[in-house]
Coordinates of C-alpha atoms in Angstrom, one line a residue:
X122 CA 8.2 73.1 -99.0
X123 CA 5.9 71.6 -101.7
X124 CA 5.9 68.1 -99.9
X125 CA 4.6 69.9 -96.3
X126 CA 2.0 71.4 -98.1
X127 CA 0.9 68.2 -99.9
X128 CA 0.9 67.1 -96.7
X129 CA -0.7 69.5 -94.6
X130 CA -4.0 69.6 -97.4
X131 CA -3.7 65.6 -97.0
X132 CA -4.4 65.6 -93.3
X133 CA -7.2 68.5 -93.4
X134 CA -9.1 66.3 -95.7
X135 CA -8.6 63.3 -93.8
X136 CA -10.0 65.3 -90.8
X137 CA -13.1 66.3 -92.9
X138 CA -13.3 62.7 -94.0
X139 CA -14.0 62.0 -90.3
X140 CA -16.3 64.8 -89.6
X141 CA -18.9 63.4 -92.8
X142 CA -18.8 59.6 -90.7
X143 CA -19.9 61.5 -87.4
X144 CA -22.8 63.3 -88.9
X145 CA -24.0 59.9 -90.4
X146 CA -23.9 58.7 -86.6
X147 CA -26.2 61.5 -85.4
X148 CA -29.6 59.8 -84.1
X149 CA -32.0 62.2 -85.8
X150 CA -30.4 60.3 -89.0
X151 CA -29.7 56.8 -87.7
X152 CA -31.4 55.0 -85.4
X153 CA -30.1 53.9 -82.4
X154 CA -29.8 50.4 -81.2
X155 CA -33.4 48.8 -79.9
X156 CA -34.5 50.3 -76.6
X157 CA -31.9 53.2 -76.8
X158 CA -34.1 55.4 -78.5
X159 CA -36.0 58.4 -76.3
X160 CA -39.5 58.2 -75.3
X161 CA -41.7 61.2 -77.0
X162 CA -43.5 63.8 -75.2
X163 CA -46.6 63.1 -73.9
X164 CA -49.2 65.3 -74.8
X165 CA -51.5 66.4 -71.6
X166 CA -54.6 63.8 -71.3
X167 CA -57.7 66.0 -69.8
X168 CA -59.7 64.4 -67.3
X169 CA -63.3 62.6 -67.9
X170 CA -65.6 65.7 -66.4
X171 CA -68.3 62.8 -66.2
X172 CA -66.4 61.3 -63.3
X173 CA -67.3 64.6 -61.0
X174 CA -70.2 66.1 -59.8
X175 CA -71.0 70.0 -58.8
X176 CA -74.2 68.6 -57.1
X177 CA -76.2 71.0 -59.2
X178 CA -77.4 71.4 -62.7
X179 CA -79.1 74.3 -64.7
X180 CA -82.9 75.0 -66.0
X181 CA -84.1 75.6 -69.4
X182 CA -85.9 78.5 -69.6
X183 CA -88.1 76.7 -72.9
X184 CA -89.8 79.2 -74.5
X185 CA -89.1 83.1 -76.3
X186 CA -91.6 85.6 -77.2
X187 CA -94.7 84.6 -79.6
X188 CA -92.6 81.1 -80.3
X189 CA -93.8 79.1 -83.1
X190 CA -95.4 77.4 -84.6
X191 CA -99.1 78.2 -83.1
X192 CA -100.0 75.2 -81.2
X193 CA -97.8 73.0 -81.6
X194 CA -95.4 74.1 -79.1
X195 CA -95.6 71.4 -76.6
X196 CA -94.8 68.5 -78.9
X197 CA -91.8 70.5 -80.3
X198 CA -90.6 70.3 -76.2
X199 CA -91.6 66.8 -76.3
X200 CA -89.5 66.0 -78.7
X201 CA -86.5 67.8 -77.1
X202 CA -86.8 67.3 -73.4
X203 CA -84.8 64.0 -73.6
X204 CA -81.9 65.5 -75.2
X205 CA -81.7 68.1 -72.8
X206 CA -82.0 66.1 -70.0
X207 CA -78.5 64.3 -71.3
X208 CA -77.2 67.9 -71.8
X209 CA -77.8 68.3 -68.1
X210 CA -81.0 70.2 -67.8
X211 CA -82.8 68.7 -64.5
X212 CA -86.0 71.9 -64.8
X213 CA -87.7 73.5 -67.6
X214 CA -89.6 76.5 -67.1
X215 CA -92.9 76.3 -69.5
X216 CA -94.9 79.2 -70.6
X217 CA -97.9 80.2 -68.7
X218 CA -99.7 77.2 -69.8
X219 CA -103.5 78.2 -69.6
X220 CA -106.0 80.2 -71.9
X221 CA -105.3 84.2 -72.2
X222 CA -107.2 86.8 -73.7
X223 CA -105.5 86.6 -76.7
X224 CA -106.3 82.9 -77.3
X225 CA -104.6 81.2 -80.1
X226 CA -101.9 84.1 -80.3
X227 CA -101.9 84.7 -76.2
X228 CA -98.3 83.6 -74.8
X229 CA -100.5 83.3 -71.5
X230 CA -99.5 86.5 -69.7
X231 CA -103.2 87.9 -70.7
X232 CA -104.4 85.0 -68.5
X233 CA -108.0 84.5 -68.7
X234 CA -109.1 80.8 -67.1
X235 CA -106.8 79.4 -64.5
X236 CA -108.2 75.7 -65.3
X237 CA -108.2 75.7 -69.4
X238 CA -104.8 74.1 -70.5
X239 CA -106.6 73.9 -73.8
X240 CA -109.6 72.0 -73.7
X241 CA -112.2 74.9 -74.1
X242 CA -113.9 76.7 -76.8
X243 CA -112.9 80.4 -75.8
X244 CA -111.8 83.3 -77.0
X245 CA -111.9 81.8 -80.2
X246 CA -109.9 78.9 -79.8
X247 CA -110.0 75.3 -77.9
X248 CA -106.1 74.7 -78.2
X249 CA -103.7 77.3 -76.6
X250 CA -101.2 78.6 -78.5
X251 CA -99.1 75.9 -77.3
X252 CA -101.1 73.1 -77.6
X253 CA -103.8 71.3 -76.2
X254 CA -104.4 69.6 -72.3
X255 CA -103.2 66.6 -73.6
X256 CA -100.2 67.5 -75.3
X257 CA -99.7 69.2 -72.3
X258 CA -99.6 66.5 -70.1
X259 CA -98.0 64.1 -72.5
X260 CA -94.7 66.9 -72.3
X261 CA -94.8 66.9 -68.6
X262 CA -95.1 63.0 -68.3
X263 CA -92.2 62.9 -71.0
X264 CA -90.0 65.3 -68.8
X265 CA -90.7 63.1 -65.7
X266 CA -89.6 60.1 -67.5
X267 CA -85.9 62.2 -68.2
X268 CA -86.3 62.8 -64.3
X269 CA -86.4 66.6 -65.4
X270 CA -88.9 69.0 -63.0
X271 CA -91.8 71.3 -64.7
X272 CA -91.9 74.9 -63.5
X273 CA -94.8 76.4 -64.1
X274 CA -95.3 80.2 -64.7
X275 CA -97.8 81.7 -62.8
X276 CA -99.9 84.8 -63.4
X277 CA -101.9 85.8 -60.0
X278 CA -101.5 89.7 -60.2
X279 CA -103.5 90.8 -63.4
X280 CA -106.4 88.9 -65.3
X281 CA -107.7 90.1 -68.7
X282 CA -110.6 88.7 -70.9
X283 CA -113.2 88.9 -68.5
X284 CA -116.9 90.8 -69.0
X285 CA -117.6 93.9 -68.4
X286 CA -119.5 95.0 -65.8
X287 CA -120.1 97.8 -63.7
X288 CA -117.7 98.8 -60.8
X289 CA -119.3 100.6 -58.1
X290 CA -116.4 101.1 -56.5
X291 CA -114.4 102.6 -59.5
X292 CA -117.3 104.5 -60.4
X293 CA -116.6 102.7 -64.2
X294 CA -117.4 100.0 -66.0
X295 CA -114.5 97.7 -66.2
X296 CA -114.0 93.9 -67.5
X297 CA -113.9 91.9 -64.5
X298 CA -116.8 89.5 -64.2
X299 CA -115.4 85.9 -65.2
X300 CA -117.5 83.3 -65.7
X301 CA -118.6 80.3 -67.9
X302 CA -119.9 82.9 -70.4
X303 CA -117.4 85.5 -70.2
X304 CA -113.7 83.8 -70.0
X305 CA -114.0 81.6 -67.6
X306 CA -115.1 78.4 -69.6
X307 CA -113.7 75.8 -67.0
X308 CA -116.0 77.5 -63.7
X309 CA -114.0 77.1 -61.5
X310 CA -112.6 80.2 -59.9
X311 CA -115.3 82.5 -61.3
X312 CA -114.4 86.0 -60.3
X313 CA -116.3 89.9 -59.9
X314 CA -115.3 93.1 -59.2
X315 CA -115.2 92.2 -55.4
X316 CA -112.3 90.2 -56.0
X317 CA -110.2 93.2 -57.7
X318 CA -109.0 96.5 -56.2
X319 CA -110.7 98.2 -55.1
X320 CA -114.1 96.4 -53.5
X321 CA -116.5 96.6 -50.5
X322 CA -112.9 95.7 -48.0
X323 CA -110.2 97.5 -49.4
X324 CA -109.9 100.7 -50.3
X325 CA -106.3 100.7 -51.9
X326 CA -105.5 100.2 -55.7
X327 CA -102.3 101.3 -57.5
X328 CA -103.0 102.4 -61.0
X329 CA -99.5 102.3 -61.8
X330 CA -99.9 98.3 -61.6
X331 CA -100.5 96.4 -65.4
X332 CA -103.8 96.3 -65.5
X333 CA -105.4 98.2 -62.5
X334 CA -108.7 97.8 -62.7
X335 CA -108.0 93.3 -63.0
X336 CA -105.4 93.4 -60.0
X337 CA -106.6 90.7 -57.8
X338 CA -107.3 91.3 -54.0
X339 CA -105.3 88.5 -52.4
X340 CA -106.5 89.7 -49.4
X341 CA -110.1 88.1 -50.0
X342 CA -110.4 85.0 -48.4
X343 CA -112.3 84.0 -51.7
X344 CA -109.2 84.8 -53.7
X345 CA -107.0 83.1 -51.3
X346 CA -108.8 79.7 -51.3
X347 CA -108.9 79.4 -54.8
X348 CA -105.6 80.5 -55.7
X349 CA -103.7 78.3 -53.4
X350 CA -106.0 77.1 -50.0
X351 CA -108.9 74.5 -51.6
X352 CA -108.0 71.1 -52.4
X353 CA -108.9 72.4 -56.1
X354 CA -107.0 75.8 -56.0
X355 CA -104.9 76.8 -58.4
X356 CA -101.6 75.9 -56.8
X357 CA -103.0 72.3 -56.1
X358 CA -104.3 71.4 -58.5
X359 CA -101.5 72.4 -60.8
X360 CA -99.0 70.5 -58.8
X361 CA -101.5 67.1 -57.9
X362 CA -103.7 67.1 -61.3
X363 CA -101.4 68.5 -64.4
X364 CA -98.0 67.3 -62.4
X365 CA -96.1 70.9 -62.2
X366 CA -93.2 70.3 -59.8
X367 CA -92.7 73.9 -58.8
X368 CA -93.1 78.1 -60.0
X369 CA -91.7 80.8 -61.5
X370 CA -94.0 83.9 -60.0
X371 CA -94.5 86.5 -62.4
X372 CA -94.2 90.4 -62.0
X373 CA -94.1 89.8 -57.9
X374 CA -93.6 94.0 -57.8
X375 CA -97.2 93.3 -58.1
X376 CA -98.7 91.9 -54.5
X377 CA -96.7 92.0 -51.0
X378 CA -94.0 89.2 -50.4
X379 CA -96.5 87.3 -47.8
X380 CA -98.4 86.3 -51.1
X381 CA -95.8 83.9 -52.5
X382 CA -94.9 82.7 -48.7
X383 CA -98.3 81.8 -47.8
X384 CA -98.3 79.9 -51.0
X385 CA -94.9 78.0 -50.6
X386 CA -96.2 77.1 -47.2
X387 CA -99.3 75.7 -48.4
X388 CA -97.6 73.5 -51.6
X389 CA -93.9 73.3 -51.5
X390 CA -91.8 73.0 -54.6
X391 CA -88.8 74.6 -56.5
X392 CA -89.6 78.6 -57.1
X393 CA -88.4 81.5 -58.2
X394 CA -89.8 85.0 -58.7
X395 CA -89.7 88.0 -61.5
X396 CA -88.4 90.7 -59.3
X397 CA -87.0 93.1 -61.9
X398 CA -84.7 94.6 -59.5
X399 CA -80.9 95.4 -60.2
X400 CA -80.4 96.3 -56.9
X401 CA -78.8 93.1 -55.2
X402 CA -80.0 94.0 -51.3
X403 CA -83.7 94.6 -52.7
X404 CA -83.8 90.9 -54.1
X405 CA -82.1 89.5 -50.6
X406 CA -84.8 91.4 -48.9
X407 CA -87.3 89.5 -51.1
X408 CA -85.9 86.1 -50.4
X409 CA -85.5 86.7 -47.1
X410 CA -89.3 87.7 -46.7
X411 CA -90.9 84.9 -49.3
X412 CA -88.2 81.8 -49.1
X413 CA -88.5 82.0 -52.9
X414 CA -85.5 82.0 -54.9
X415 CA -85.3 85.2 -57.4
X416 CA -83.8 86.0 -60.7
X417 CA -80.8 87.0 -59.9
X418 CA -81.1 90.6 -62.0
X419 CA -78.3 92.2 -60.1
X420 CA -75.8 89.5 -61.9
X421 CA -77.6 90.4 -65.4
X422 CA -77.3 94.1 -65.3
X423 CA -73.9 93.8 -64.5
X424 CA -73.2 91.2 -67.0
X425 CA -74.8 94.1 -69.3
X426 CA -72.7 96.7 -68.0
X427 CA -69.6 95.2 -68.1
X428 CA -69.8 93.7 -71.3
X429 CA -72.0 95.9 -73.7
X430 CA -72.4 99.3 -71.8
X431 CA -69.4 100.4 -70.2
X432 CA -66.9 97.5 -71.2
X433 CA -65.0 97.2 -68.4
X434 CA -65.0 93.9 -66.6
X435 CA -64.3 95.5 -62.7
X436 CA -68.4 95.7 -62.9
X437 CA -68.4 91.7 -62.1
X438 CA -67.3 92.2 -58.8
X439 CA -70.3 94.4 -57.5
X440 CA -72.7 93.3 -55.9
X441 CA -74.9 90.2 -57.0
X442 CA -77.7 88.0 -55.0
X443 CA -75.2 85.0 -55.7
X444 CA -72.9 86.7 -53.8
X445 CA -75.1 86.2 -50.2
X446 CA -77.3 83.9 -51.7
X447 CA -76.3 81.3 -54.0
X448 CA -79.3 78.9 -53.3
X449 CA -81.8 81.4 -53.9
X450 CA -80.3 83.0 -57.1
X451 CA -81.2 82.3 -60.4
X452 CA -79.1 83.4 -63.2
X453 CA -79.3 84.5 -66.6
X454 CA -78.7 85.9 -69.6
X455 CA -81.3 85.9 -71.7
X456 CA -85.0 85.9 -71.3
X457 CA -88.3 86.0 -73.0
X458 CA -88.0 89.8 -72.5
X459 CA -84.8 90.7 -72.9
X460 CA -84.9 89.1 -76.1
X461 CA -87.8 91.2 -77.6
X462 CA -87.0 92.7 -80.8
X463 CA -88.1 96.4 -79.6
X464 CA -85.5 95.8 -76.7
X465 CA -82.4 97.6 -77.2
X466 CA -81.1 98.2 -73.6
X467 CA -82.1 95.5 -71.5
X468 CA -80.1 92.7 -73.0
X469 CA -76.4 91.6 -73.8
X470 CA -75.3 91.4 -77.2
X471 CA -74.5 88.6 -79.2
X472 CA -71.3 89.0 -79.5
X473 CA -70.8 88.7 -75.7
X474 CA -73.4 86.5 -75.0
X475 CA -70.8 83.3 -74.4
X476 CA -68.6 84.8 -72.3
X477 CA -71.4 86.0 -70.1
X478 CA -72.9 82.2 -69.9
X479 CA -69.1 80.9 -69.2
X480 CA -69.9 83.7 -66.4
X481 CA -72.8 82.1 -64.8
X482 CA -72.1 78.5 -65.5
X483 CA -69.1 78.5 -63.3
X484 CA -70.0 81.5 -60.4
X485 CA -72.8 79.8 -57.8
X486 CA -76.3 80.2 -58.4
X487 CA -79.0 78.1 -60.9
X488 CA -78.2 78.5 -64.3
X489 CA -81.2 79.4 -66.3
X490 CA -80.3 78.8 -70.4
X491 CA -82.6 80.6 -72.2
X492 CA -84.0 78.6 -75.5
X493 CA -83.4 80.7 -78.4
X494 CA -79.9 80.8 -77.1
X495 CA -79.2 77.0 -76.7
X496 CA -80.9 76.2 -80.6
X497 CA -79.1 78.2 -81.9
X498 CA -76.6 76.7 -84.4
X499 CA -73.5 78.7 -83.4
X500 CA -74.3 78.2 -80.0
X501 CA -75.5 75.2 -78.7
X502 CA -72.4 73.1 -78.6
X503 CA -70.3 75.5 -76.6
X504 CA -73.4 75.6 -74.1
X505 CA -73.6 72.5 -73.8
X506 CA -69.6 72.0 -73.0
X507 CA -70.2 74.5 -70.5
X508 CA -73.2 72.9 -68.7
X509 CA -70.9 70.1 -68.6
X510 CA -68.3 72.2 -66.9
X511 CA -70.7 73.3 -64.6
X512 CA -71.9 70.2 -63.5
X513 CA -68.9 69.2 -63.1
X514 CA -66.0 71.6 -61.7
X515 CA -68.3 74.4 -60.8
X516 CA -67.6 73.9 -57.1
X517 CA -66.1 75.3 -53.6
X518 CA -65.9 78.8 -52.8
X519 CA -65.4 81.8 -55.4
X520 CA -62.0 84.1 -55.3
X521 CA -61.6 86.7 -57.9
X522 CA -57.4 86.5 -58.1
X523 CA -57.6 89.3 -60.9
X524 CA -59.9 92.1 -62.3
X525 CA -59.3 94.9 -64.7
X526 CA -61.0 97.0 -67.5
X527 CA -60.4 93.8 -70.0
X528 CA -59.0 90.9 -67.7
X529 CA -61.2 89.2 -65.0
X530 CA -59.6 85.8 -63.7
X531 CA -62.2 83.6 -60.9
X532 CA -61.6 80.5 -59.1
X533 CA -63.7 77.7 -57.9
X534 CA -61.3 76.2 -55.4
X535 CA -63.4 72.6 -55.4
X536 CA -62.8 69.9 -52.8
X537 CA -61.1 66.7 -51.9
X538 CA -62.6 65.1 -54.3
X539 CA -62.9 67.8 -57.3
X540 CA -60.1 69.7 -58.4
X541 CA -62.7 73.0 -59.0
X542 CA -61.7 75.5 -62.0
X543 CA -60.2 78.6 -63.3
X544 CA -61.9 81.3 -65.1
X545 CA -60.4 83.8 -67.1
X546 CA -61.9 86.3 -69.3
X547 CA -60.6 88.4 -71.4
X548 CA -61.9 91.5 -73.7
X549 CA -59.1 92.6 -75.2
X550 CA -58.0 92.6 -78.7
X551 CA -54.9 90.5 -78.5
X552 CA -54.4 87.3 -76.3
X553 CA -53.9 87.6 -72.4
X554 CA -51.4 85.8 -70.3
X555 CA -51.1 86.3 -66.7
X556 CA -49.2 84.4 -63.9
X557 CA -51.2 84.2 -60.7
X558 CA -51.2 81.3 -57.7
X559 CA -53.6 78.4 -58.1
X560 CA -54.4 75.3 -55.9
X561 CA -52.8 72.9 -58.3
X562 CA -48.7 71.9 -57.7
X563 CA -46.6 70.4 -60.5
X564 CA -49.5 69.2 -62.3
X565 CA -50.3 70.4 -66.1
X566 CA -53.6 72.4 -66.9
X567 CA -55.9 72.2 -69.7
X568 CA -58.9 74.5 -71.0
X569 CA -61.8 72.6 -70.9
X570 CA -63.7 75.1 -73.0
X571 CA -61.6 74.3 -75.6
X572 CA -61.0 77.8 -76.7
X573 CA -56.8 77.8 -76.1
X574 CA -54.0 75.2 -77.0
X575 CA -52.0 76.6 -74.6
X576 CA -50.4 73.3 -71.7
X577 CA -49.1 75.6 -68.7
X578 CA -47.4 73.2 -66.3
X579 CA -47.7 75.0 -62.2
X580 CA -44.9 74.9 -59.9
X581 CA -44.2 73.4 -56.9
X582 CA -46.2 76.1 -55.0
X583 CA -48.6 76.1 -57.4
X584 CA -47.8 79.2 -59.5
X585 CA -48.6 78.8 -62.8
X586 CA -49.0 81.6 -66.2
X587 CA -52.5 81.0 -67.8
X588 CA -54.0 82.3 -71.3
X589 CA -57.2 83.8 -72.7
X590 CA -58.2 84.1 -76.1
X591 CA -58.5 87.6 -77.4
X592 CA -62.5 88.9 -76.3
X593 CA -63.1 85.3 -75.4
X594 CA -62.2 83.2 -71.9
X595 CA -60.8 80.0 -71.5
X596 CA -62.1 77.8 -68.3
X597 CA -58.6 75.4 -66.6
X598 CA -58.5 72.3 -64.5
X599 CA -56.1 69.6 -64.2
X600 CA -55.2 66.7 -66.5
X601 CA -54.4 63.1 -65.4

């Protein structure tokens, strides 16, 4: 009995003996022969976004409320325009560019003299509070060079800084005679009370209008013709002399549709009007009636509502002017008045400011990036990875495959030749994942807004689960 169990522990540790030599044969330990030994995985390569076009690119909006410093503004834009032309910017939208009331501290909406870009003594200063003529012109030659368009902002409802005078037809005195000695420095386009409601034609005035008693009569043939009829108008000599390439039309609630038409018939050029309107059928009217675009205000308020007011992302599928028409719609986030520090309704917060540009950067419309948004240092570099998106992938028709109260997933279904994008949004506290049908079979996505790690792989039939970030959104395509 002793010898069997000498035996028996002999052969068990003979057995272990052999066990110890296999575990030295494993691979992860010893390598195998040469060209036995397994490829590695290959990590998902995202494709060069410079290799497709959207056919479309955004506008700067390049200025923000009493910007500074005084008068120096247009060689601070100088110095910038190139770089945003690489970003993608093919328009900036400038300031009302001429002489206000408030000279050196006037942001131009006060305006005074049509024709003094800064070249006057008046109202106590030559320069604007941008700059001078020349500076002027030296930013719009610059922005030519980077094949980037000039919109000029144009004020044609209410003048201010004029002299007073008496207005029989108001019964008052009131501070419309413009003229070489009393605002109107340049001559050209000197003005009275005839030209203002009301006069010996017309009868109607709206004193519910910024500035009443300065509303110009753009029913006056006088008015007409120098606005936008003489060789030397306004809108001519704007577009053939300073080198604007198109308008932004402010406060339009304030003269009839046919105003703006006339004018586009007469000149041409890109345009878009301040119609602060959040209902979306009231700015289609407007297009429809001017062949303007619009700011697209409908998209804004519902930006606001859904991510500051009422946080619940279902308002993004009301109604928008993108929505019937994308050519004419000009969106935003931001402005030079939603932006005011005494405006605490009309704007979207911080905090949710990104996900509403990720918003418009990949739904139709223009972009508009507003300034103070795109210099600013947490900012700028995820705006300008989604201008690239957008100039990019932001093509083919829009489906919304998912909405909730926190979750709200878009597509961009592209075209033979671009692959389009995904956007999904999220607003809750944790990260999303959903599983939904996209265009793209057996091929391995990637978020191109850089905000998730997460490789999903779709299926043969092109069913694939995507991620968002908690209160963030990730943007997908295809790799290589």
């Amino acid at each position: 009995m002793k010898t069997n169990k000498f035996y028996l522990l002999f052969l068990l540790g003979l057995a272990l003996s052999f066990g110890s030599c296999s575990k030295e044969d494993d691979p992860q330990t010893e390598p195998k022969e040469e060209g036995s030994v397994e490829p590695p995985v290959e990590e998902p390569v995202a494709i060069n976004l410079d290799n497709y076009n959207s056919g479309q690119k955004v506008m700067m909006q390049a200025f923000y409320w009493d910007v500074e410093p005084r008068f120096e503004w247009w060689n601070n834009l100088t110095e910038k325009v190139g770089g945003w032309a690489d970003a993608g910017i093919n328009r900036i939208w400038l300031p009302v560019a001429t002489k206000g009331q408030s000279g050196g501290y006037s942001m131009g909406y006060d305006v005074s003299d049509y024709f003094d870009f800064g070249e006057y003594e008046q109202h106590g200063t030559v320069k604007t509070r941008f700059g001078s003529r020349e500076e002027l012109e030296t930013l719009i030659s610059t922005a030519h060079e980077n094949e980037v368009e000039v919109i000029a902002d144009i004020v044609i409802n209410h003048n201010s800084g004029g002299g007073e005078e008496y207005n029989p037809y108001r019964e008052e005195m009131t501070y419309t005679l413009f003229d070489e000695e009393h605002g109107n420095a340049s001559g050209m386009f000197n003005r009275n009370y005839e030209y203002f409601y009301p006069n010996s034609e017309s009868n109607y005035y709206d004193n519910s209008l910024f500035y009443p008693e300065t509303n110009l009569d753009h029913h006056r043939a006088y008015v007409q013709d120098w606005l936008w009829k003489k060789d030397n108008s306004v809108a001519k000599y704007y577009k053939n002399v300073m080198g604007f390439d198109g308008w932004r039309f402010d406060y339009v609630k304030g003269f009839e549709p046919w105003v703006v038409k006339e004018w586009l018939n007469e000149v041409g050029g890109f345009a878009v009007a301040e119609l602060w309107e959040g209902n979306a059928t009231v700015l289609e009217d407007y297009v429809e009636k001017t062949g303007s675009g619009a700011f697209d205000f409908a998209t804004f308020y519902k930006l606001d509502e859904a991510f500051d007011r009422h946080n619940d992302l279902t308002y993004l599928q009301k109604d928008m002017l993108w929505k019937t028409y994308p050519e004419k719609a000009v969106t935003f986030t931001a402005n030079h008045d939603t932006e005011k520090d005494d405006n605490d309704e009309n704007n979207i917060s911080g905090g949710n400011k990104m996900k509403a540009y990720a918003f418009i950067l990949t739904h139709p419309g223009y972009p508009t990036i507003f300034y103070s948004d795109y210099e600013h240092p947490a900012f700028q570099e995820e705006i300008k990875q989604l201008i690239k998106i957008h100039n990019s992938l932001a093509t083919g028709d829009t489906e919304v495959l998912y909405v909730d109260e926190d979750e709200y997933i878009m597509k961009r279904t592209g075209n033979s030749e671009n692959p389009g994008l995904i956007l999904y949004i999220s607003t809750a506290k944790n990260t999303k994942r959903r599983t939904l049908s996209s265009d793209w079979k057996n091929v391995t996505l990637y978020d191109y807004s850089d905000n998730s790690t997460y490789s999903p792989t779709s299926d043969e039939n092109g069913t694939v689960t995507l991620e968002a970030p908690a209160n963030g959104y990730s943007i997908w395509s295809i790799t290589k």
